[in-house]
JSON list of C-alpha atoms in Angstrom, two decimals:
[
{"chain": "A", "resi": 1, "resn": "MET", "atom": "CA", "xyz": [327.65, -115.78, -21.76]},
{"chain": "A", "resi": 2, "resn": "THR", "atom": "CA", "xyz": [324.40, -117.74, -21.51]},
{"chain": "A", "resi": 3, "resn": "THR", "atom": "CA", "xyz": [321.30, -115.58, -21.50]},
{"chain": "A", "resi": 4, "resn": "PRO", "atom": "CA", "xyz": [319.07, -116.22, -18.48]},
{"chain": "A", "resi": 5, "resn": "LYS", "atom": "CA", "xyz": [315.57, -117.53, -19.11]},
{"chain": "A", "resi": 6, "resn": "ILE", "atom": "CA", "xyz": [313.27, -114.68, -20.13]},
{"chain": "A", "resi": 7, "resn": "THR", "atom": "CA", "xyz": [309.51, -114.68, -19.60]},
{"chain": "A", "resi": 8, "resn": "LEU", "atom": "CA", "xyz": [307.50, -111.80, -21.04]},
{"chain": "A", "resi": 9, "resn": "TYR", "atom": "CA", "xyz": [304.15, -110.90, -19.51]},
{"chain": "A", "resi": 10, "resn": "THR", "atom": "CA", "xyz": [302.30, -108.97, -22.18]},
{"chain": "A", "resi": 11, "resn": "ASN", "atom": "CA", "xyz": [299.21, -108.20, -24.18]},
{"chain": "A", "resi": 12, "resn": "HIS", "atom": "CA", "xyz": [299.52, -107.86, -27.96]},
{"chain": "A", "resi": 13, "resn": "ARG", "atom": "CA", "xyz": [297.03, -104.99, -28.12]},
{"chain": "A", "resi": 14, "resn": "CYS", "atom": "CA", "xyz": [298.98, -102.81, -25.69]},
{"chain": "A", "resi": 15, "resn": "PRO", "atom": "CA", "xyz": [301.42, -100.45, -27.45]},
{"chain": "A", "resi": 16, "resn": "TRP", "atom": "CA", "xyz": [303.50, -100.14, -24.29]},
{"chain": "A", "resi": 17, "resn": "ALA", "atom": "CA", "xyz": [303.95, -103.90, -23.96]},
{"chain": "A", "resi": 18, "resn": "HIS", "atom": "CA", "xyz": [304.68, -104.00, -27.69]},
{"chain": "A", "resi": 19, "resn": "ARG", "atom": "CA", "xyz": [307.93, -102.16, -26.98]},
{"chain": "A", "resi": 20, "resn": "ALA", "atom": "CA", "xyz": [309.31, -105.22, -25.20]},
{"chain": "A", "resi": 21, "resn": "HIS", "atom": "CA", "xyz": [308.43, -107.44, -28.16]},
{"chain": "A", "resi": 22, "resn": "ILE", "atom": "CA", "xyz": [310.34, -105.15, -30.52]},
{"chain": "A", "resi": 23, "resn": "ALA", "atom": "CA", "xyz": [313.42, -105.14, -28.30]},
{"chain": "A", "resi": 24, "resn": "LEU", "atom": "CA", "xyz": [313.42, -108.91, -27.81]},
{"chain": "A", "resi": 25, "resn": "LYS", "atom": "CA", "xyz": [312.93, -109.61, -31.52]},
{"chain": "A", "resi": 26, "resn": "GLU", "atom": "CA", "xyz": [315.54, -107.08, -32.61]},
{"chain": "A", "resi": 27, "resn": "LEU", "atom": "CA", "xyz": [318.07, -108.54, -30.19]},
{"chain": "A", "resi": 28, "resn": "GLY", "atom": "CA", "xyz": [317.28, -112.11, -31.25]},
{"chain": "A", "resi": 29, "resn": "LEU", "atom": "CA", "xyz": [316.49, -113.22, -27.71]},
{"chain": "A", "resi": 30, "resn": "ASN", "atom": "CA", "xyz": [314.36, -116.26, -26.98]},
{"chain": "A", "resi": 31, "resn": "TYR", "atom": "CA", "xyz": [311.57, -115.85, -24.48]},
{"chain": "A", "resi": 32, "resn": "GLU", "atom": "CA", "xyz": [308.41, -117.42, -23.15]},
{"chain": "A", "resi": 33, "resn": "GLU", "atom": "CA", "xyz": [305.23, -115.40, -23.41]},
{"chain": "A", "resi": 34, "resn": "VAL", "atom": "CA", "xyz": [302.37, -115.11, -20.95]},
{"chain": "A", "resi": 35, "resn": "ILE", "atom": "CA", "xyz": [299.33, -113.13, -22.12]},
{"chain": "A", "resi": 36, "resn": "ILE", "atom": "CA", "xyz": [297.68, -110.92, -19.49]},
{"chain": "A", "resi": 37, "resn": "ASP", "atom": "CA", "xyz": [293.98, -110.18, -20.04]},
{"chain": "A", "resi": 38, "resn": "LEU", "atom": "CA", "xyz": [293.75, -106.42, -19.54]},
{"chain": "A", "resi": 39, "resn": "THR", "atom": "CA", "xyz": [289.94, -106.45, -19.56]},
{"chain": "A", "resi": 40, "resn": "LYS", "atom": "CA", "xyz": [289.81, -108.30, -16.23]},
{"chain": "A", "resi": 41, "resn": "PRO", "atom": "CA", "xyz": [291.15, -107.58, -12.74]},
{"chain": "A", "resi": 42, "resn": "ARG", "atom": "CA", "xyz": [294.70, -108.88, -12.42]},
{"chain": "A", "resi": 43, "resn": "GLU", "atom": "CA", "xyz": [295.05, -112.22, -10.73]},
{"chain": "A", "resi": 44, "resn": "PRO", "atom": "CA", "xyz": [297.02, -112.35, -7.46]},
{"chain": "A", "resi": 45, "resn": "TRP", "atom": "CA", "xyz": [299.86, -114.33, -9.02]},
{"chain": "A", "resi": 46, "resn": "TYR", "atom": "CA", "xyz": [300.52, -111.53, -11.52]},
{"chain": "A", "resi": 47, "resn": "LEU", "atom": "CA", "xyz": [300.32, -108.84, -8.86]},
{"chain": "A", "resi": 48, "resn": "ASP", "atom": "CA", "xyz": [303.09, -110.74, -7.08]},
{"chain": "A", "resi": 49, "resn": "ILE", "atom": "CA", "xyz": [305.21, -110.18, -10.19]},
{"chain": "A", "resi": 50, "resn": "ASN", "atom": "CA", "xyz": [304.10, -106.60, -10.85]},
{"chain": "A", "resi": 51, "resn": "PRO", "atom": "CA", "xyz": [302.08, -104.99, -8.04]},
{"chain": "A", "resi": 52, "resn": "ARG", "atom": "CA", "xyz": [300.97, -102.25, -10.45]},
{"chain": "A", "resi": 53, "resn": "GLY", "atom": "CA", "xyz": [299.30, -104.86, -12.63]},
{"chain": "A", "resi": 54, "resn": "LEU", "atom": "CA", "xyz": [300.64, -103.31, -15.81]},
{"chain": "A", "resi": 55, "resn": "VAL", "atom": "CA", "xyz": [302.28, -104.86, -18.86]},
{"chain": "A", "resi": 56, "resn": "PRO", "atom": "CA", "xyz": [304.93, -105.49, -19.87]},
{"chain": "A", "resi": 57, "resn": "SER", "atom": "CA", "xyz": [306.90, -107.21, -17.17]},
{"chain": "A", "resi": 58, "resn": "ILE", "atom": "CA", "xyz": [309.74, -109.63, -17.72]},
{"chain": "A", "resi": 59, "resn": "THR", "atom": "CA", "xyz": [311.48, -112.13, -15.56]},
{"chain": "A", "resi": 60, "resn": "TYR", "atom": "CA", "xyz": [315.15, -112.31, -16.47]},
{"chain": "A", "resi": 61, "resn": "GLY", "atom": "CA", "xyz": [316.54, -115.25, -14.63]},
{"chain": "A", "resi": 62, "resn": "GLU", "atom": "CA", "xyz": [315.71, -114.50, -11.01]},
{"chain": "A", "resi": 63, "resn": "HIS", "atom": "CA", "xyz": [315.13, -110.81, -11.64]},
{"chain": "A", "resi": 64, "resn": "ILE", "atom": "CA", "xyz": [311.88, -108.98, -12.39]},
{"chain": "A", "resi": 65, "resn": "ILE", "atom": "CA", "xyz": [311.89, -105.84, -14.55]},
{"chain": "A", "resi": 66, "resn": "THR", "atom": "CA", "xyz": [308.77, -103.76, -15.10]},
{"chain": "A", "resi": 67, "resn": "GLU", "atom": "CA", "xyz": [307.70, -100.67, -17.09]},
{"chain": "A", "resi": 68, "resn": "SER", "atom": "CA", "xyz": [308.09, -100.71, -20.85]},
{"chain": "A", "resi": 69, "resn": "ALA", "atom": "CA", "xyz": [310.88, -98.17, -21.29]},
{"chain": "A", "resi": 70, "resn": "VAL", "atom": "CA", "xyz": [312.84, -99.69, -18.42]},
{"chain": "A", "resi": 71, "resn": "VAL", "atom": "CA", "xyz": [312.44, -103.18, -19.87]},
{"chain": "A", "resi": 72, "resn": "ALA", "atom": "CA", "xyz": [313.60, -102.08, -23.33]},
{"chain": "A", "resi": 73, "resn": "GLN", "atom": "CA", "xyz": [316.52, -100.07, -21.94]},
{"chain": "A", "resi": 74, "resn": "PHE", "atom": "CA", "xyz": [317.60, -102.97, -19.74]},
{"chain": "A", "resi": 75, "resn": "LEU", "atom": "CA", "xyz": [317.54, -105.44, -22.61]},
{"chain": "A", "resi": 76, "resn": "ALA", "atom": "CA", "xyz": [319.51, -103.06, -24.85]},
{"chain": "A", "resi": 77, "resn": "ASP", "atom": "CA", "xyz": [322.10, -102.52, -22.12]},
{"chain": "A", "resi": 78, "resn": "ALA", "atom": "CA", "xyz": [322.35, -106.19, -21.14]},
{"chain": "A", "resi": 79, "resn": "HIS", "atom": "CA", "xyz": [322.80, -107.26, -24.78]},
{"chain": "A", "resi": 80, "resn": "PRO", "atom": "CA", "xyz": [324.96, -104.67, -26.59]},
{"chain": "A", "resi": 81, "resn": "SER", "atom": "CA", "xyz": [323.90, -104.22, -30.20]},
{"chain": "A", "resi": 82, "resn": "HIS", "atom": "CA", "xyz": [323.00, -101.70, -32.87]},
{"chain": "A", "resi": 83, "resn": "LEU", "atom": "CA", "xyz": [320.13, -100.43, -30.68]},
{"chain": "A", "resi": 84, "resn": "LEU", "atom": "CA", "xyz": [322.42, -98.32, -28.49]},
{"chain": "A", "resi": 85, "resn": "PRO", "atom": "CA", "xyz": [326.07, -97.31, -28.55]},
{"chain": "A", "resi": 86, "resn": "PRO", "atom": "CA", "xyz": [328.17, -97.93, -25.43]},
{"chain": "A", "resi": 87, "resn": "SER", "atom": "CA", "xyz": [327.92, -95.15, -22.86]},
{"chain": "A", "resi": 88, "resn": "ASN", "atom": "CA", "xyz": [331.62, -95.24, -21.97]},
{"chain": "A", "resi": 89, "resn": "SER", "atom": "CA", "xyz": [332.60, -92.84, -24.74]},
{"chain": "A", "resi": 90, "resn": "GLU", "atom": "CA", "xyz": [331.62, -89.23, -25.36]},
{"chain": "A", "resi": 91, "resn": "ASN", "atom": "CA", "xyz": [330.06, -90.00, -28.73]},
{"chain": "A", "resi": 92, "resn": "GLY", "atom": "CA", "xyz": [328.12, -92.92, -27.31]},
{"chain": "A", "resi": 93, "resn": "ALA", "atom": "CA", "xyz": [326.85, -90.88, -24.40]},
{"chain": "A", "resi": 94, "resn": "LEU", "atom": "CA", "xyz": [325.83, -88.06, -26.75]},
{"chain": "A", "resi": 95, "resn": "GLN", "atom": "CA", "xyz": [323.91, -90.43, -29.04]},
{"chain": "A", "resi": 96, "resn": "ARG", "atom": "CA", "xyz": [322.11, -91.94, -26.06]},
{"chain": "A", "resi": 97, "resn": "ALA", "atom": "CA", "xyz": [321.17, -88.43, -24.93]},
{"chain": "A", "resi": 98, "resn": "ARG", "atom": "CA", "xyz": [319.88, -87.58, -28.41]},
{"chain": "A", "resi": 99, "resn": "ILE", "atom": "CA", "xyz": [317.76, -90.73, -28.52]},
{"chain": "A", "resi": 100, "resn": "ALA", "atom": "CA", "xyz": [316.36, -89.99, -25.06]},
{"chain": "A", "resi": 101, "resn": "PHE", "atom": "CA", "xyz": [315.49, -86.43, -26.06]},
{"chain": "A", "resi": 102, "resn": "PHE", "atom": "CA", "xyz": [313.86, -87.57, -29.30]},
{"chain": "A", "resi": 103, "resn": "VAL", "atom": "CA", "xyz": [311.70, -90.14, -27.52]},
{"chain": "A", "resi": 104, "resn": "ASP", "atom": "CA", "xyz": [310.73, -87.60, -24.86]},
{"chain": "A", "resi": 105, "resn": "THR", "atom": "CA", "xyz": [309.77, -85.15, -27.60]},
{"chain": "A", "resi": 106, "resn": "PHE", "atom": "CA", "xyz": [307.65, -87.77, -29.35]},
{"chain": "A", "resi": 107, "resn": "PHE", "atom": "CA", "xyz": [305.62, -88.53, -26.24]},
{"chain": "A", "resi": 108, "resn": "SER", "atom": "CA", "xyz": [305.40, -85.03, -24.77]},
{"chain": "A", "resi": 109, "resn": "LYS", "atom": "CA", "xyz": [304.79, -83.02, -27.96]},
{"chain": "A", "resi": 110, "resn": "VAL", "atom": "CA", "xyz": [303.26, -85.36, -30.56]},
{"chain": "A", "resi": 111, "resn": "GLN", "atom": "CA", "xyz": [301.50, -88.25, -28.86]},
{"chain": "A", "resi": 112, "resn": "PRO", "atom": "CA", "xyz": [299.04, -86.00, -26.94]},
{"chain": "A", "resi": 113, "resn": "HIS", "atom": "CA", "xyz": [297.45, -84.97, -30.26]},
{"chain": "A", "resi": 114, "resn": "PHE", "atom": "CA", "xyz": [296.96, -88.63, -31.15]},
{"chain": "A", "resi": 115, "resn": "GLN", "atom": "CA", "xyz": [295.13, -89.10, -27.85]},
{"chain": "A", "resi": 116, "resn": "THR", "atom": "CA", "xyz": [293.03, -86.01, -28.55]},
{"chain": "A", "resi": 117, "resn": "SER", "atom": "CA", "xyz": [291.97, -87.52, -31.86]},
{"chain": "A", "resi": 118, "resn": "LEU", "atom": "CA", "xyz": [290.90, -90.75, -30.18]},
{"chain": "A", "resi": 119, "resn": "ARG", "atom": "CA", "xyz": [288.66, -88.74, -27.84]},
{"chain": "A", "resi": 120, "resn": "ALA", "atom": "CA", "xyz": [287.20, -86.62, -30.66]},
{"chain": "A", "resi": 121, "resn": "SER", "atom": "CA", "xyz": [283.47, -86.92, -31.21]},
{"chain": "A", "resi": 122, "resn": "THR", "atom": "CA", "xyz": [283.23, -85.09, -34.54]},
{"chain": "A", "resi": 123, "resn": "THR", "atom": "CA", "xyz": [285.04, -85.04, -37.87]},
{"chain": "A", "resi": 124, "resn": "GLU", "atom": "CA", "xyz": [286.00, -81.42, -37.24]},
{"chain": "A", "resi": 125, "resn": "GLU", "atom": "CA", "xyz": [287.65, -82.31, -33.94]},
{"chain": "A", "resi": 126, "resn": "ARG", "atom": "CA", "xyz": [289.57, -85.19, -35.53]},
{"chain": "A", "resi": 127, "resn": "ASP", "atom": "CA", "xyz": [290.73, -82.95, -38.39]},
{"chain": "A", "resi": 128, "resn": "ALA", "atom": "CA", "xyz": [291.90, -80.31, -35.92]},
{"chain": "A", "resi": 129, "resn": "ALA", "atom": "CA", "xyz": [293.77, -82.95, -33.90]},
{"chain": "A", "resi": 130, "resn": "ALA", "atom": "CA", "xyz": [295.46, -84.24, -37.07]},
{"chain": "A", "resi": 131, "resn": "GLU", "atom": "CA", "xyz": [296.56, -80.75, -38.02]},
{"chain": "A", "resi": 132, "resn": "ALA", "atom": "CA", "xyz": [297.96, -80.18, -34.54]},
{"chain": "A", "resi": 133, "resn": "LEU", "atom": "CA", "xyz": [299.71, -83.57, -34.61]},
{"chain": "A", "resi": 134, "resn": "VAL", "atom": "CA", "xyz": [301.42, -82.83, -37.93]},
{"chain": "A", "resi": 135, "resn": "ALA", "atom": "CA", "xyz": [302.34, -79.30, -36.81]},
{"chain": "A", "resi": 136, "resn": "ALA", "atom": "CA", "xyz": [304.06, -80.80, -33.76]},
{"chain": "A", "resi": 137, "resn": "ILE", "atom": "CA", "xyz": [305.85, -83.37, -35.93]},
{"chain": "A", "resi": 138, "resn": "LYS", "atom": "CA", "xyz": [307.03, -80.64, -38.28]},
{"chain": "A", "resi": 139, "resn": "SER", "atom": "CA", "xyz": [308.36, -78.34, -35.57]},
{"chain": "A", "resi": 140, "resn": "GLU", "atom": "CA", "xyz": [309.61, -80.87, -33.02]},
{"chain": "A", "resi": 141, "resn": "LEU", "atom": "CA", "xyz": [310.56, -84.16, -34.72]},
{"chain": "A", "resi": 142, "resn": "GLU", "atom": "CA", "xyz": [311.34, -83.31, -38.34]},
{"chain": "A", "resi": 143, "resn": "PRO", "atom": "CA", "xyz": [314.54, -81.38, -37.51]},
{"chain": "A", "resi": 144, "resn": "GLN", "atom": "CA", "xyz": [315.86, -84.36, -35.50]},
{"chain": "A", "resi": 145, "resn": "LEU", "atom": "CA", "xyz": [315.49, -86.89, -38.33]},
{"chain": "A", "resi": 146, "resn": "PRO", "atom": "CA", "xyz": [317.85, -87.54, -41.27]},
{"chain": "A", "resi": 147, "resn": "GLU", "atom": "CA", "xyz": [317.03, -86.29, -44.75]},
{"chain": "A", "resi": 148, "resn": "GLY", "atom": "CA", "xyz": [316.26, -88.88, -47.39]},
{"chain": "A", "resi": 149, "resn": "SER", "atom": "CA", "xyz": [318.80, -87.39, -49.78]},
{"chain": "A", "resi": 150, "resn": "ASP", "atom": "CA", "xyz": [321.81, -87.46, -47.47]},
{"chain": "A", "resi": 151, "resn": "GLY", "atom": "CA", "xyz": [322.76, -91.08, -48.16]},
{"chain": "A", "resi": 152, "resn": "LYS", "atom": "CA", "xyz": [322.17, -92.15, -44.58]},
{"chain": "A", "resi": 153, "resn": "GLY", "atom": "CA", "xyz": [319.90, -94.90, -43.32]},
{"chain": "A", "resi": 154, "resn": "PRO", "atom": "CA", "xyz": [316.25, -94.13, -42.56]},
{"chain": "A", "resi": 155, "resn": "PHE", "atom": "CA", "xyz": [316.43, -94.66, -38.82]},
{"chain": "A", "resi": 156, "resn": "PHE", "atom": "CA", "xyz": [317.37, -92.29, -36.03]},
{"chain": "A", "resi": 157, "resn": "GLY", "atom": "CA", "xyz": [320.79, -90.71, -36.46]},
{"chain": "A", "resi": 158, "resn": "GLY", "atom": "CA", "xyz": [321.00, -92.05, -40.01]},
{"chain": "A", "resi": 159, "resn": "SER", "atom": "CA", "xyz": [321.31, -95.63, -38.79]},
{"chain": "A", "resi": 160, "resn": "GLU", "atom": "CA", "xyz": [320.80, -98.49, -41.24]},
{"chain": "A", "resi": 161, "resn": "LYS", "atom": "CA", "xyz": [319.26, -100.55, -38.41]},
{"chain": "A", "resi": 162, "resn": "LEU", "atom": "CA", "xyz": [316.71, -99.83, -35.73]},
{"chain": "A", "resi": 163, "resn": "THR", "atom": "CA", "xyz": [317.82, -97.94, -32.65]},
{"chain": "A", "resi": 164, "resn": "LEU", "atom": "CA", "xyz": [316.22, -97.67, -29.24]},
{"chain": "A", "resi": 165, "resn": "ALA", "atom": "CA", "xyz": [314.34, -94.65, -30.62]},
{"chain": "A", "resi": 166, "resn": "GLU", "atom": "CA", "xyz": [312.36, -96.94, -32.93]},
{"chain": "A", "resi": 167, "resn": "VAL", "atom": "CA", "xyz": [311.96, -99.63, -30.27]},
{"chain": "A", "resi": 168, "resn": "LEU", "atom": "CA", "xyz": [310.21, -97.12, -28.01]},
{"chain": "A", "resi": 169, "resn": "THR", "atom": "CA", "xyz": [308.06, -95.46, -30.68]},
{"chain": "A", "resi": 170, "resn": "GLY", "atom": "CA", "xyz": [307.39, -98.15, -33.28]},
{"chain": "A", "resi": 171, "resn": "SER", "atom": "CA", "xyz": [304.16, -99.50, -31.82]},
{"chain": "A", "resi": 172, "resn": "PHE", "atom": "CA", "xyz": [302.74, -95.98, -31.70]},
{"chain": "A", "resi": 173, "resn": "LEU", "atom": "CA", "xyz": [303.83, -95.27, -35.28]},
{"chain": "A", "resi": 174, "resn": "LEU", "atom": "CA", "xyz": [301.84, -98.30, -36.40]},
{"chain": "A", "resi": 175, "resn": "ARG", "atom": "CA", "xyz": [298.73, -96.67, -34.96]},
{"chain": "A", "resi": 176, "resn": "ILE", "atom": "CA", "xyz": [299.47, -93.17, -36.25]},
{"chain": "A", "resi": 177, "resn": "LEU", "atom": "CA", "xyz": [299.90, -94.49, -39.78]},
{"chain": "A", "resi": 178, "resn": "SER", "atom": "CA", "xyz": [296.86, -96.78, -39.83]},
{"chain": "A", "resi": 179, "resn": "PHE", "atom": "CA", "xyz": [294.05, -95.67, -37.54]},
{"chain": "A", "resi": 180, "resn": "HIS", "atom": "CA", "xyz": [292.66, -93.20, -40.09]},
{"chain": "A", "resi": 181, "resn": "ARG", "atom": "CA", "xyz": [291.36, -96.28, -41.91]},
{"chain": "A", "resi": 182, "resn": "HIS", "atom": "CA", "xyz": [289.19, -97.09, -38.89]},
{"chain": "A", "resi": 183, "resn": "GLY", "atom": "CA", "xyz": [287.69, -93.68, -38.16]},
{"chain": "A", "resi": 184, "resn": "LEU", "atom": "CA", "xyz": [289.95, -93.09, -35.16]},
{"chain": "A", "resi": 185, "resn": "LEU", "atom": "CA", "xyz": [292.12, -90.49, -36.87]},
{"chain": "A", "resi": 186, "resn": "SER", "atom": "CA", "xyz": [291.34, -87.92, -39.54]},
{"chain": "A", "resi": 187, "resn": "GLU", "atom": "CA", "xyz": [291.15, -89.16, -43.13]},
{"chain": "A", "resi": 188, "resn": "LYS", "atom": "CA", "xyz": [293.25, -86.10, -43.97]},
{"chain": "A", "resi": 189, "resn": "LEU", "atom": "CA", "xyz": [296.24, -87.33, -41.95]},
{"chain": "A", "resi": 190, "resn": "PRO", "atom": "CA", "xyz": [298.07, -89.19, -44.78]},
{"chain": "A", "resi": 191, "resn": "SER", "atom": "CA", "xyz": [298.01, -86.10, -47.02]},
{"chain": "A", "resi": 192, "resn": "LEU", "atom": "CA", "xyz": [299.01, -83.84, -44.13]},
{"chain": "A", "resi": 193, "resn": "LEU", "atom": "CA", "xyz": [302.04, -86.05, -43.46]},
{"chain": "A", "resi": 194, "resn": "GLU", "atom": "CA", "xyz": [303.32, -85.34, -46.95]},
{"chain": "A", "resi": 195, "resn": "ASP", "atom": "CA", "xyz": [304.49, -82.04, -45.46]},
{"chain": "A", "resi": 196, "resn": "THR", "atom": "CA", "xyz": [306.85, -83.92, -43.11]},
{"chain": "A", "resi": 197, "resn": "PRO", "atom": "CA", "xyz": [308.98, -86.04, -45.50]},
{"chain": "A", "resi": 198, "resn": "ARG", "atom": "CA", "xyz": [311.67, -86.93, -42.95]},
{"chain": "A", "resi": 199, "resn": "PHE", "atom": "CA", "xyz": [309.12, -88.18, -40.45]},
{"chain": "A", "resi": 200, "resn": "LYS", "atom": "CA", "xyz": [307.17, -90.01, -43.14]},
{"chain": "A", "resi": 201, "resn": "ARG", "atom": "CA", "xyz": [310.28, -91.79, -44.41]},
{"chain": "A", "resi": 202, "resn": "TRP", "atom": "CA", "xyz": [311.35, -92.70, -40.89]},
{"chain": "A", "resi": 203, "resn": "ALA", "atom": "CA", "xyz": [307.92, -93.88, -39.73]},
{"chain": "A", "resi": 204, "resn": "GLU", "atom": "CA", "xyz": [307.22, -95.94, -42.84]},
{"chain": "A", "resi": 205, "resn": "ALA", "atom": "CA", "xyz": [310.65, -97.60, -42.68]},
{"chain": "A", "resi": 206, "resn": "THR", "atom": "CA", "xyz": [310.11, -98.39, -39.00]},
{"chain": "A", "resi": 207, "resn": "VAL", "atom": "CA", "xyz": [306.70, -100.03, -39.34]},
{"chain": "A", "resi": 208, "resn": "GLN", "atom": "CA", "xyz": [307.95, -102.20, -42.21]},
{"chain": "A", "resi": 209, "resn": "GLN", "atom": "CA", "xyz": [310.44, -103.95, -39.93]},
{"chain": "A", "resi": 210, "resn": "ASP", "atom": "CA", "xyz": [309.50, -107.47, -38.88]},
{"chain": "A", "resi": 211, "resn": "SER", "atom": "CA", "xyz": [310.53, -106.78, -35.30]},
{"chain": "A", "resi": 212, "resn": "VAL", "atom": "CA", "xyz": [308.00, -103.94, -35.17]},
{"chain": "A", "resi": 213, "resn": "ASN", "atom": "CA", "xyz": [305.03, -105.55, -36.90]},
{"chain": "A", "resi": 214, "resn": "TYR", "atom": "CA", "xyz": [305.24, -109.29, -36.18]},
{"chain": "A", "resi": 215, "resn": "ILE", "atom": "CA", "xyz": [302.61, -109.22, -33.40]},
{"chain": "A", "resi": 216, "resn": "TRP", "atom": "CA", "xyz": [300.59, -106.36, -34.93]},
{"chain": "A", "resi": 217, "resn": "ASP", "atom": "CA", "xyz": [296.99, -106.89, -35.97]},
{"chain": "A", "resi": 218, "resn": "GLU", "atom": "CA", "xyz": [295.63, -103.57, -37.19]},
{"chain": "A", "resi": 219, "resn": "LYS", "atom": "CA", "xyz": [291.94, -104.42, -37.10]},
{"chain": "A", "resi": 220, "resn": "VAL", "atom": "CA", "xyz": [292.07, -106.16, -33.73]},
{"chain": "A", "resi": 221, "resn": "SER", "atom": "CA", "xyz": [293.91, -103.20, -32.21]},
{"chain": "A", "resi": 222, "resn": "ALA", "atom": "CA", "xyz": [291.54, -100.64, -33.74]},
{"chain": "A", "resi": 223, "resn": "ASP", "atom": "CA", "xyz": [288.47, -102.60, -32.65]},
{"chain": "A", "resi": 224, "resn": "ALA", "atom": "CA", "xyz": [289.86, -102.84, -29.11]},
{"chain": "A", "resi": 225, "resn": "ILE", "atom": "CA", "xyz": [290.30, -99.08, -28.96]},
{"chain": "A", "resi": 226, "resn": "LYS", "atom": "CA", "xyz": [286.77, -98.53, -30.24]},
{"chain": "A", "resi": 227, "resn": "ALA", "atom": "CA", "xyz": [285.37, -100.90, -27.62]},
{"chain": "A", "resi": 228, "resn": "LYS", "atom": "CA", "xyz": [287.30, -99.15, -24.87]},
{"chain": "A", "resi": 229, "resn": "LEU", "atom": "CA", "xyz": [286.13, -95.71, -26.00]},
{"chain": "A", "resi": 230, "resn": "ALA", "atom": "CA", "xyz": [282.53, -96.94, -26.20]},
{"chain": "A", "resi": 231, "resn": "ALA", "atom": "CA", "xyz": [282.74, -98.30, -22.67]},
{"chain": "A", "resi": 232, "resn": "LEU", "atom": "CA", "xyz": [284.15, -95.04, -21.37]},
{"chain": "A", "resi": 233, "resn": "ALA", "atom": "CA", "xyz": [281.38, -93.08, -23.10]},
{"chain": "A", "resi": 234, "resn": "LYS", "atom": "CA", "xyz": [278.75, -95.05, -21.18]},
{"chain": "A", "resi": 235, "resn": "LYS", "atom": "CA", "xyz": [280.24, -94.15, -17.79]}
]
């Protein structure tokens, strides 16, 4: 079956839009890219595509799909691969449910502490946020990840290849593992993560994948966050 023409409306500094890049690259799909400047009001032509003005959006043939998780899920469903098992079997449905729960846990229990660190105004506040982040990883994510000594792959469920769990979290892992070098996260975070070996193995394996890091520019992304935080502080 011929894949319809895909156009991705994105911004490389947006971790949510980054999810679509990971999915497209991992699935080996060709696409055209249109960069949306998120620092300016959206132009009317883009609001016709996505009235919310957010990225990512894709056009898939004559269809428009918006919202990052929806885009990634759609692509994984439309192009069956290692990212997701079929849902028409009990085991496949169970694995999909486990991935969905893991991703929900990541964003409801762990990611808020990352956001707290970004808003921190003192070293003490950043250190406290890092400790809370690692505590949440240890209690909520660590039990859901494979051990390094069990002979299984490093990705969710012991997979040797990325799954939808990594597609939806990879861009955020890049930031969690690097922003301490830019004063946005505690300098203590790398040593604290030594207490979560399953998470550390999983996260490091994920960010090393070309599909996850091929559009990533650490300094540009960190500088963009700093500029945004500085602008908010002036309001």
